[in-house]
Coordinates of C-alpha atoms in Angstrom, one line a residue:
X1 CA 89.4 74.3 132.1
X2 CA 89.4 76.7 129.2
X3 CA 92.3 79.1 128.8
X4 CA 92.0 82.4 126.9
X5 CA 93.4 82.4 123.3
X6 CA 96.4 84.5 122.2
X7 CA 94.2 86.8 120.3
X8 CA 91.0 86.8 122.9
X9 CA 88.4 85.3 120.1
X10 CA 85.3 84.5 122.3
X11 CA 83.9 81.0 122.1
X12 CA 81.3 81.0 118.8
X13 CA 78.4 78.2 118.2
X14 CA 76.6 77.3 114.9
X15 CA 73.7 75.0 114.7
X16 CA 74.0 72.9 111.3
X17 CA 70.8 71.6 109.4
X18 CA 73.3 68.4 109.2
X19 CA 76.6 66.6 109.9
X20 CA 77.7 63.5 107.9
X21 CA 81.0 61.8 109.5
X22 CA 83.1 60.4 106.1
X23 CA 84.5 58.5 108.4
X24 CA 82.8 56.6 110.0
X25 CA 79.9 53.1 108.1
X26 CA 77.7 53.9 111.3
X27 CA 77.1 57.8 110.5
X28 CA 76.7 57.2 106.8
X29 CA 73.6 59.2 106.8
X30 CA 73.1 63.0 108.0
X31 CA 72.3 63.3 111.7
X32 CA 68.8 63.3 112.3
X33 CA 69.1 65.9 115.2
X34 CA 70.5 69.4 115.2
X35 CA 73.8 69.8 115.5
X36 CA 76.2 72.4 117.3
X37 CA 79.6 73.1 115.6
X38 CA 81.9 75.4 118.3
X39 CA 84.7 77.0 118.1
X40 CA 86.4 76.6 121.2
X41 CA 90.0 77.1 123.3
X42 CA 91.0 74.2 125.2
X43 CA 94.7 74.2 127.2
X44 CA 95.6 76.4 124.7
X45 CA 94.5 74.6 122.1
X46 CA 92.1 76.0 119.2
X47 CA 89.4 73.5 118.1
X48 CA 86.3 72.6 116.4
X49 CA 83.4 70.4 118.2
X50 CA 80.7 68.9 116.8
X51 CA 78.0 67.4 119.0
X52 CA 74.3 66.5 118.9
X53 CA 71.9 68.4 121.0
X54 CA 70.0 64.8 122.0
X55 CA 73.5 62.9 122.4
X56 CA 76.9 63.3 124.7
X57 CA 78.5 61.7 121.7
X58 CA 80.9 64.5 120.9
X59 CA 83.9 64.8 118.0
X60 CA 86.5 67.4 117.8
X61 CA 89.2 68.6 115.2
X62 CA 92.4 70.9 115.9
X63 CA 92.0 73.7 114.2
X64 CA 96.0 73.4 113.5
X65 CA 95.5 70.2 111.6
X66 CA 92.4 71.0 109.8
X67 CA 91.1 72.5 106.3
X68 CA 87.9 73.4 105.3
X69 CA 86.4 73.3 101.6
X70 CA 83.7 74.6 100.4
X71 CA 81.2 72.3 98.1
X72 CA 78.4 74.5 97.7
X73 CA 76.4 77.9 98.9
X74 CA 75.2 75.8 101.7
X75 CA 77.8 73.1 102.5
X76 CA 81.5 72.0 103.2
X77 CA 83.7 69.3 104.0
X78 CA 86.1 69.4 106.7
X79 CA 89.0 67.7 106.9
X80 CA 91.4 67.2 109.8
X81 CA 95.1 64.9 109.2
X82 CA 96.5 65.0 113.4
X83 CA 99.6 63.4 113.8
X84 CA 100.1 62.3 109.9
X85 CA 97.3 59.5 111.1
X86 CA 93.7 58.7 109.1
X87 CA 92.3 61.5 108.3
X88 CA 88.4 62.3 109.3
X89 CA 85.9 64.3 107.5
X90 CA 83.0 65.7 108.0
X91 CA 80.1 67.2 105.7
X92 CA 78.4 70.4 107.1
X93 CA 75.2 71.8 106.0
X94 CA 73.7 75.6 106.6
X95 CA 70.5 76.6 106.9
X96 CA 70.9 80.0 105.2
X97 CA 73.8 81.9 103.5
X98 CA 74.2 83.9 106.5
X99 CA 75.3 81.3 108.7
X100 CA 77.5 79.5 105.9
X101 CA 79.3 82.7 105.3
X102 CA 79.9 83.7 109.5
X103 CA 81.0 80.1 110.0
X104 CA 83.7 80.4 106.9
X105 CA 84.9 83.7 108.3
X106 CA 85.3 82.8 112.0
X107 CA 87.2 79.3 110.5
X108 CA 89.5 81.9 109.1
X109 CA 89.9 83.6 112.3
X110 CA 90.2 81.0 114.9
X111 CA 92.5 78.9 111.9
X112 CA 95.2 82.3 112.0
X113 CA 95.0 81.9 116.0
X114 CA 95.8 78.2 115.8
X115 CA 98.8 79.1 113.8
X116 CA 100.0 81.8 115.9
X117 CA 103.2 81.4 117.6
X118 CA 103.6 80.5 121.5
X119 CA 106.5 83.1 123.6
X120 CA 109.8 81.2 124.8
X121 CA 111.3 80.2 121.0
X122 CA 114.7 80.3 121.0
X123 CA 116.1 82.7 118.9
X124 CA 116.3 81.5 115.6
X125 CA 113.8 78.1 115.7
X126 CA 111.3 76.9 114.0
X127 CA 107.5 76.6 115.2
X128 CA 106.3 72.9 114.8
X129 CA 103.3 74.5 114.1
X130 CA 102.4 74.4 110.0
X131 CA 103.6 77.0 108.7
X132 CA 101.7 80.4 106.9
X133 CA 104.0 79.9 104.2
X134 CA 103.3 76.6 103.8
X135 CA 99.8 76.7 103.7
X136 CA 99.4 79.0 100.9
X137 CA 102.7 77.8 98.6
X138 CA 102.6 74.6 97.2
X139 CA 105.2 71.9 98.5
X140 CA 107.1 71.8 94.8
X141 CA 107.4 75.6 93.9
X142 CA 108.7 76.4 97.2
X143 CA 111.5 73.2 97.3
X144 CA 112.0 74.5 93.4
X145 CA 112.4 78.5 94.6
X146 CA 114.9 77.6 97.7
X147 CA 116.7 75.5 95.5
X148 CA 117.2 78.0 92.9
X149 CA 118.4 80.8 95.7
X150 CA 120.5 78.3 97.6
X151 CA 122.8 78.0 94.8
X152 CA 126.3 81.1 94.5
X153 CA 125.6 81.3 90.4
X154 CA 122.0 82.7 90.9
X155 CA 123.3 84.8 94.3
X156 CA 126.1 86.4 92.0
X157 CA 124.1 87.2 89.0
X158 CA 121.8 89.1 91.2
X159 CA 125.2 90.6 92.9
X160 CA 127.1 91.3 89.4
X161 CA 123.3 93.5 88.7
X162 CA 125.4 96.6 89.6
X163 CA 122.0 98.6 88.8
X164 CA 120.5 96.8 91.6
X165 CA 123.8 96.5 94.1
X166 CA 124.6 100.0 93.2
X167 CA 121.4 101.3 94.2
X168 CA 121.1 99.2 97.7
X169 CA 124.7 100.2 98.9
X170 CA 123.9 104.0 98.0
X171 CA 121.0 104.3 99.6
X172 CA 122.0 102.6 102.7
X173 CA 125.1 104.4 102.9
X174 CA 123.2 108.0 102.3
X175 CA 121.1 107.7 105.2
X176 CA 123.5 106.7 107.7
X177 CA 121.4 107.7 110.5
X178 CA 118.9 105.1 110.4
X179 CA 121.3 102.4 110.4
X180 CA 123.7 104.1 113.4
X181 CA 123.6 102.4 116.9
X182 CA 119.7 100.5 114.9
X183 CA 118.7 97.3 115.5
X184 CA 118.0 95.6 111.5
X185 CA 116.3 93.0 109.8
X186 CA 117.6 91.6 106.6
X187 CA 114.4 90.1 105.0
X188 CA 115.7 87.1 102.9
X189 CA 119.3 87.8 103.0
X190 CA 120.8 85.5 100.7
X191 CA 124.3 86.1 100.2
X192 CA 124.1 88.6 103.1
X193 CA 125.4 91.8 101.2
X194 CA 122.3 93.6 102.4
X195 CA 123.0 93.0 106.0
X196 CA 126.9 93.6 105.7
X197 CA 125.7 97.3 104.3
X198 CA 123.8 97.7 106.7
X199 CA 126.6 96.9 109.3
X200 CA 128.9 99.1 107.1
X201 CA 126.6 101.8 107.9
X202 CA 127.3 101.4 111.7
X203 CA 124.2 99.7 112.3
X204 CA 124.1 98.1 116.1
X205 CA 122.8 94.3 115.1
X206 CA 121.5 93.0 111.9
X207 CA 119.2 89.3 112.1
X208 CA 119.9 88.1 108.5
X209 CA 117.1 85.6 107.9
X210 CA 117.3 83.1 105.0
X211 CA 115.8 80.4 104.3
X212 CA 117.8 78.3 101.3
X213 CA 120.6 77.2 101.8
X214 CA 122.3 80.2 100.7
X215 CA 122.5 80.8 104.8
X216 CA 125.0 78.6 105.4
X217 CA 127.1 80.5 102.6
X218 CA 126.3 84.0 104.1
X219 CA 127.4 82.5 107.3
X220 CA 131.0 81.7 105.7
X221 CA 131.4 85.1 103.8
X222 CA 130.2 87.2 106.9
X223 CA 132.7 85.3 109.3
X224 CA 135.5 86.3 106.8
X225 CA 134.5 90.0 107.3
X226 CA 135.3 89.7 111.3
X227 CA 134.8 93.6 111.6
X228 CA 131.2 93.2 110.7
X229 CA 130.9 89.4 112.0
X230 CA 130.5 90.1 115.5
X231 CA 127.6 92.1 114.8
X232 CA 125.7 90.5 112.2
X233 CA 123.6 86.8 113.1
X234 CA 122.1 84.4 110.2
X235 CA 119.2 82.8 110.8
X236 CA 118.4 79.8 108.5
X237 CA 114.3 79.7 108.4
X238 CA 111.3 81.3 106.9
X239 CA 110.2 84.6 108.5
X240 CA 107.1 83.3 108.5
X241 CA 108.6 80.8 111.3
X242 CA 111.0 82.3 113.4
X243 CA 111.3 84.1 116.4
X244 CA 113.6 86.8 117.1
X245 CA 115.0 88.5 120.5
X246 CA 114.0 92.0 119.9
X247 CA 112.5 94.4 117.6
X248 CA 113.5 95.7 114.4
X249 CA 114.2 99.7 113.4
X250 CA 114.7 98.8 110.0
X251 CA 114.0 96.2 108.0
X252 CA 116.2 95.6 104.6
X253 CA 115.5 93.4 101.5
X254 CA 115.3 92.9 98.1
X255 CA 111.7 91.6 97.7
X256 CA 110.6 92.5 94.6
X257 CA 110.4 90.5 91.3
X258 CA 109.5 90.3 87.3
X259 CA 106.3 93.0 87.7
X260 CA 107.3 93.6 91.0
X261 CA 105.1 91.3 92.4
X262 CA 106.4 87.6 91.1
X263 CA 107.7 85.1 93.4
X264 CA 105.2 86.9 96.1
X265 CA 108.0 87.9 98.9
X266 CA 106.5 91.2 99.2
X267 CA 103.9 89.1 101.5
X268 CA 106.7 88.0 103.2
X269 CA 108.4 91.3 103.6
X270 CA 104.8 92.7 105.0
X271 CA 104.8 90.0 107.6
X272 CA 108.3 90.7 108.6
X273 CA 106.9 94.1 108.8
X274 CA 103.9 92.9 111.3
X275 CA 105.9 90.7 113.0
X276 CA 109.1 92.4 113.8
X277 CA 109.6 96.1 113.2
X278 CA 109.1 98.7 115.8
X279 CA 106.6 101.6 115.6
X280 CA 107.7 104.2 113.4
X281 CA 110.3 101.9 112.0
X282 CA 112.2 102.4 108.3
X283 CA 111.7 100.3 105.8
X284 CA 114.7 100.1 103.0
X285 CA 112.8 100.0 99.8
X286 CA 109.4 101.8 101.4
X287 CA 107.3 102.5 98.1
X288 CA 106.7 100.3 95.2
X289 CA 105.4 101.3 91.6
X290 CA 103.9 99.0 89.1
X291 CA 104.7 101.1 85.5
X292 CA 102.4 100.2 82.4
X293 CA 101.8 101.7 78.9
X294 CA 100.5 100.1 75.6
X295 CA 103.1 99.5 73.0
X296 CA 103.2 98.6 69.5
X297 CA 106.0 96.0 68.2
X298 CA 104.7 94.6 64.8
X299 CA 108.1 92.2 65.3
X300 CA 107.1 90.7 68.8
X301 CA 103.4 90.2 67.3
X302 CA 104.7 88.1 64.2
X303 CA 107.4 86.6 66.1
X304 CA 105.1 85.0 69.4
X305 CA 102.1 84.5 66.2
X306 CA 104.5 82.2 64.5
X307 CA 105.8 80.1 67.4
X308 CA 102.4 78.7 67.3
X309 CA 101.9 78.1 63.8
X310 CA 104.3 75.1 64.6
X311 CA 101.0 73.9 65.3
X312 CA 99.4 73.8 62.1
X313 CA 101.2 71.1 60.6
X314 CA 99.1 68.4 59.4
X315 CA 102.0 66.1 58.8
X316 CA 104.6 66.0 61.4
X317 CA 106.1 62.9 61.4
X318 CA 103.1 61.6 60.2
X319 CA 101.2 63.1 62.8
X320 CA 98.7 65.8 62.7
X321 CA 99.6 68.7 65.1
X322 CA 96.3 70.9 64.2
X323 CA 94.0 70.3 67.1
X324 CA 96.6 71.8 69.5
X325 CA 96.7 75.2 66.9
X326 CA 93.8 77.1 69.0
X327 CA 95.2 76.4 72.6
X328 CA 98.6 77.6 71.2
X329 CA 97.6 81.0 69.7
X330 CA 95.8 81.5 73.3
X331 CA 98.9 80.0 74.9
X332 CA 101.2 83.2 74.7
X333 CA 103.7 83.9 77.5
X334 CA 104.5 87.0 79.0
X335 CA 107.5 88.5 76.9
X336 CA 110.5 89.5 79.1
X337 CA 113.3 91.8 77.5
X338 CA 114.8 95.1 77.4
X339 CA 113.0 97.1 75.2
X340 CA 112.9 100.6 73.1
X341 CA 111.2 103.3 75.0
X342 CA 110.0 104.7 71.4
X343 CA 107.5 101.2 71.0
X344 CA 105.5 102.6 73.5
X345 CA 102.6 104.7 72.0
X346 CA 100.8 106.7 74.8
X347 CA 102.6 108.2 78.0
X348 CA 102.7 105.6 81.2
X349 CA 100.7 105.3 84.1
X350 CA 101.3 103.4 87.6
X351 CA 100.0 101.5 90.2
X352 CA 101.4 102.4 93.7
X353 CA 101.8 99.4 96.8
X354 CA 103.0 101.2 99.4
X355 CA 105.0 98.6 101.8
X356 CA 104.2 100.5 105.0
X357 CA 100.7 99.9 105.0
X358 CA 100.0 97.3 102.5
X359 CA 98.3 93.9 104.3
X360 CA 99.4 90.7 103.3
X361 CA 96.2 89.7 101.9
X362 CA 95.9 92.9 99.7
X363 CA 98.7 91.2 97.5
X364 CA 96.5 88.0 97.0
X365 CA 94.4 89.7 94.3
X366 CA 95.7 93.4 92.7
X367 CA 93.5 94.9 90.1
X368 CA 94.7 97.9 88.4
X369 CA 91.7 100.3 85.6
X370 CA 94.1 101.4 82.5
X371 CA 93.5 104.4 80.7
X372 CA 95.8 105.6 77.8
X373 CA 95.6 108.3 75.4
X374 CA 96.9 107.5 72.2
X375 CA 100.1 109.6 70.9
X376 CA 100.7 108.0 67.3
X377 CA 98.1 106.0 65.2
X378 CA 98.7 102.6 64.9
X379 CA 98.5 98.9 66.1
X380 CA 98.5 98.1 69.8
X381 CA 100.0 94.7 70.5
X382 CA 99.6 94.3 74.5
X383 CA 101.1 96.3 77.6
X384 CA 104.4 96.8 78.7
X385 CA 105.4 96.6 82.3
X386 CA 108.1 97.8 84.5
X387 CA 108.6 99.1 87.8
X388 CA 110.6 100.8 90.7
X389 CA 110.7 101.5 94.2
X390 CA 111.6 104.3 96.6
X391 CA 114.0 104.0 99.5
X392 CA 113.0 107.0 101.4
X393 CA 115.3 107.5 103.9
X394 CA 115.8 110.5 106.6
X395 CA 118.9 111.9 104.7
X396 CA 118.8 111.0 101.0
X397 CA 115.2 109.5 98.8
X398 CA 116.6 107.3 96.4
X399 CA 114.4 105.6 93.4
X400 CA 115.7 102.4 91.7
X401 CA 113.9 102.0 88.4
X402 CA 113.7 99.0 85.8
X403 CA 112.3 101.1 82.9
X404 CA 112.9 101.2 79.2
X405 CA 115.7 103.6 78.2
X406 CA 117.2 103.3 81.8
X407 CA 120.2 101.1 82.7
X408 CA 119.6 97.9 82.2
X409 CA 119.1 95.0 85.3
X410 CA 118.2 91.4 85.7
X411 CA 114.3 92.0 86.1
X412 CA 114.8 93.7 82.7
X413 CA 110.7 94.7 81.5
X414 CA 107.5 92.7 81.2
X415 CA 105.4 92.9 78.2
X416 CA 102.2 91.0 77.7
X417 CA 101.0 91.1 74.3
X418 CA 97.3 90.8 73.5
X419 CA 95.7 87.8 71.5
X420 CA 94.3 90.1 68.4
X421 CA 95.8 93.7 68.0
X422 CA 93.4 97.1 68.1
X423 CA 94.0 100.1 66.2
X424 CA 94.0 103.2 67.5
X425 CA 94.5 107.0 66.0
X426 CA 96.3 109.8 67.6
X427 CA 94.7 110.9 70.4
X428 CA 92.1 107.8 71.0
X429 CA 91.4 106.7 74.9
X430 CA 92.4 103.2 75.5
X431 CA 90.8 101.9 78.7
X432 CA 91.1 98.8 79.9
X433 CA 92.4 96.6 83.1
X434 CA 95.4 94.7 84.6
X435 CA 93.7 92.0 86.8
X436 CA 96.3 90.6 89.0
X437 CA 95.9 87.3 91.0
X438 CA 97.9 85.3 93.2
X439 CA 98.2 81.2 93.1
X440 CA 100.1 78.8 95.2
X441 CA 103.3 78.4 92.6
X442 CA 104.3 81.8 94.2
X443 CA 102.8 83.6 91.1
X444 CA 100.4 85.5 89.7
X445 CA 97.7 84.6 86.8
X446 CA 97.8 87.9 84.7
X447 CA 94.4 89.0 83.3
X448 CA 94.8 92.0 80.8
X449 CA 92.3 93.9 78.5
X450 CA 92.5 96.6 76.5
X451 CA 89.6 98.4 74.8
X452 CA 89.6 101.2 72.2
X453 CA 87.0 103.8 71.9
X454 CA 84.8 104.8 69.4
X455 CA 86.7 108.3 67.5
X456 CA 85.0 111.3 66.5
X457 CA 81.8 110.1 65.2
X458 CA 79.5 108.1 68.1
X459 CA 82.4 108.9 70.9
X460 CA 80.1 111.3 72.8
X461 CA 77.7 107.4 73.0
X462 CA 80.9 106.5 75.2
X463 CA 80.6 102.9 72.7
X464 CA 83.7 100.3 72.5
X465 CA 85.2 100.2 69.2
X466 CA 87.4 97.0 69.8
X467 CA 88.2 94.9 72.2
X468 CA 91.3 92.7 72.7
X469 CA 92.7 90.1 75.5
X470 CA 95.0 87.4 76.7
X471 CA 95.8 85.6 80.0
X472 CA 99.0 84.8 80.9
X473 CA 100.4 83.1 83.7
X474 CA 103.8 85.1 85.2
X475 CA 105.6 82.3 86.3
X476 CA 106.3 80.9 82.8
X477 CA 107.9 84.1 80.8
X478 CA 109.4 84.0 77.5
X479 CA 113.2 84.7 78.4
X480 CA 113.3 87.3 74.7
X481 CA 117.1 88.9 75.0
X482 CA 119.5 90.4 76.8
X483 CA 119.7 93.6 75.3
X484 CA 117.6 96.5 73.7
X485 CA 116.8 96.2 70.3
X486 CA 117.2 98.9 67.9
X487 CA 114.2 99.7 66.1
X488 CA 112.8 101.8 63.3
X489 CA 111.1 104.6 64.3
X490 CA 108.3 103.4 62.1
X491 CA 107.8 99.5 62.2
X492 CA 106.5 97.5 59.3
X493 CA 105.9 93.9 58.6
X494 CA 108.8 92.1 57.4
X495 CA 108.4 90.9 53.7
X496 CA 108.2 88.0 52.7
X497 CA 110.4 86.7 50.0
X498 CA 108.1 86.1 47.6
X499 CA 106.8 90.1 47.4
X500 CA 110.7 91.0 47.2
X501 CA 110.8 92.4 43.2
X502 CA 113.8 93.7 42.2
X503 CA 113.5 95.7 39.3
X504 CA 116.5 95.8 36.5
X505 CA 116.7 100.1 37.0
X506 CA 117.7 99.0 40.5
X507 CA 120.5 96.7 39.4
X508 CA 121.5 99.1 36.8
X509 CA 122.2 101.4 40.1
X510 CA 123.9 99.7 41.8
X511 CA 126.2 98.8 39.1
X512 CA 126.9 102.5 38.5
X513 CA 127.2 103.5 41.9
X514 CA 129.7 100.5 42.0
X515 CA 131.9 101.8 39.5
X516 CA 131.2 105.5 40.9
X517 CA 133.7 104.0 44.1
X518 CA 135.6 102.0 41.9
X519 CA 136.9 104.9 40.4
X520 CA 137.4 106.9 43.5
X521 CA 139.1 104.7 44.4

């Protein structure tokens, strides 16, 4: 006897042109009748049957258990693993693009329902259900991430950030009235600071939930605060996972990375959003901005342009290096330092993710159109990054800002620099675009162009003077310094030592002005 779903999807049929079990020597060959794939519940269970039209010989796959891949406009293979025994496969095959493309999407739909969790968890549990995080992070970069945060040297370098601590503890402190007598969420609460402020503020109950192993440390240093203790309970599991008693007002965390956007927890802090806050409910940060502006850095350019001239040795231990020298020029890494404000060469403009409203899957792909208008003339080298993020809260708004030229913090700025520089004179548009998107090492693939337009004569033709690229992946920076470095107003080229002349009149005065100070003296 069927049951209804948790999210009501009605029973849905396909007829294939053809099945082909992988499985099994007997079906080698595409069934010679049609076929109807369904999409069915069962006890509560979400699956996919298959069964001939002139047969009762039926086959069906949990949906829970199973993946679907696409090989073609027309066909896929899926692929179901039950119980960590053989796994069975099938190969489908559409008629038309219409019915390939309504049987991908309702996979996707029925597949979220399968994962959806059942009522009656205990508070704090994990579903045995796979994951959502699991399914879209790979195995390695999440053991490597929860690694990384389970360890007190990472915790207290983000804690000894007093930009960033600063910043938390004011603006929970300034809007006191939505943390009074409120119910709160800490959204990956690592050491737990974030959900001790929160009880600070007078808050009723805060559900810390971490996932490293940094919970069992929050644990410890929450239990030697006993006035905020008793009010504050760690949860050690994903968000994705677990199941709490009640619903949030507000939901805390520190979510954001390098561009705001590495490491992809904002998707978790959205689904924490979904899952757990009540209507109406605060979010503490609420607004994010992505900050970008062409820059010129004739030092950065020489500097990443010579790491891969490494590459053009012919003789390297007797080995010739030079057939790596093209994928090492393309090979450039984002650039991450603190930088001077005055390398940027045209005013900044911003992308705005707004966590309130944002859906999860927005986040898997984020393209950004640039436009610039060129202050100086000169080289551009790429496009710096930065960002910030508003907690706006009933008292007191409060922005938190990584820029150049503010106070320096651990996400310091982002700068991607471009494979071939494009000049530009004051008061030329640069267009361009910042094509963001997501893969399973909880990063992002960046995608950046930048175009110059024609000037004066031919601009009214709208033509593309130059164009320049490169495509980074944000995962893998270039860790540059610490610190800003001072600059020149105007930058040029180091010289090499061979165009170094030094002309006897030169010597001669610096010999007098030598004796000048001797004398003085």
């Amino acid at each position: 006897m069927e049951a209804p779903c948790m999210n009501k999807l009605k029973q849905k049929e396909f007829t294939l042109a053809s099945v082909t079990d992988l499985t099994s020597p007997s079906s080698s060959s595409p069934s010679s009748s049609p076929v109807v794939a369904t999409f069915s519940c069962v006890n509560e269970v979400t699956e996919l049957r298959f069964q001939e039209s002139e047969s009762s010989d039926d086959f069906s796959f949990e949906l829970s258990s199973t993946q679907l891949f696409k090989l073609g406009p027309l066909q896929f293979v899926c692929v179901s693993d039950k119980d960590n025994s053989l796994s069975r496969g099938v190969v489908i095959m559409f008629r038309d693009d219409k019915e390939s493309k309504d049987f991908s999407d309702s996979f996707g739909e029925w597949t979220k329902d399968a994962f959806k969790k059942g009522p009656g968890l205990p508070n704090g549990t994990v579903s045995d259900s796979t994951s959502k995080f699991d399914n879209k992070i790979e195995a390695a970069s999440a053991k490597m991430y929860f690694h990384y945060y389970g360890k007190l040297l990472h915790q207290q370098n983000m804690l000894q950030d007093y930009v960033r601590t600063g910043t938390y503890h004011a603006a929970v402190m300034e809007n006191r009235s939505d943390f009074s007598g409120r119910v709160v969420v800490d959204v990956g609460a690592g050491s737990g600071i974030l959900s001790m402020f929160a009880a600070l503020a007078g808050a009723k109950h805060v559900y810390a939930v971490e996932a490293s192993e940094m919970a069992d440390y929050a644990r410890k240093l929450i239990a030697g605060n006993p006035l905020l203790a008793e009010r504050i309970t760690v949860i050690k599991g994903k968000i994705e996972d677990v199941e709490l008693p009640e619903k949030a007002d507000v939901l805390i965390s520190e979510p954001m990375g390098t561009l705001l956007v590495n490491e992809r927890m904002l998707e978790t802090y959205v689904i924490a959003r979904d899952r757990f806050l009540s209507p109406n409910g605060k979010m503490f940060p609420t607004v994010g901005r992505i900050h970008m502006a062409p820059f010129a850095d004739e030092f950065l350019f020489i500097e990443m342009a010579n790491k891969a001239l490494f590459w053009q040795q012919q003789n390297y231990y007797g080995v010739d290096l030079t057939p790596l020298y093209g994928s090492a020029h393309q090979g450039y890494f984002p650039v991450v330092d603190a930088f001077d404000p005055r390398l940027l060469i045209a005013p900044s403009m911003f992308h705005v993710i707004d966590f309130t409203k944002m859906k999860e899957e927005q986040f898997y792909e984020i393209d950004v159109p640039l436009k610039f208008t060129a202050s100086v003339c000169t080289r551009v080298h790429g496009l710096a990054c930065w960002f910030d993020v508003l907690f706006d809260g009933s008292t007191v708004q409060r922005w938190f800002t990584t820029a150049p030229g503010a106070p320096t913090t651990h996400w310091y700025q982002i700068r991607c620099v471009l494979s071939q520089p494009i000049h530009v004179m004051a008061g030329q548009e640069i267009t361009g675009r910042l094509h963001l998107v997501a893969h399973s090492a909880q990063s992002y693939t960046i995608n950046l162009t930048l175009s110059a337009k024609m000037w004066r004569p031919g601009a009214s033709q709208g033509g593309i003077l130059q164009t320049s690229s490169c495509k980074l992946d944000l995962k893998e920076p270039y860790y540059r310094m610490s610190q800003p470095q001072v600059y020149p107003v105007a930058q040029e080229p180091p010289a090499q030592p061979q165009d170094l002349q030094i002309q006897s009149e030169d010597l001669e005065e610096v010999e007098l002005l030598q004796q000048n100070a001797n004398a003085q003296l």
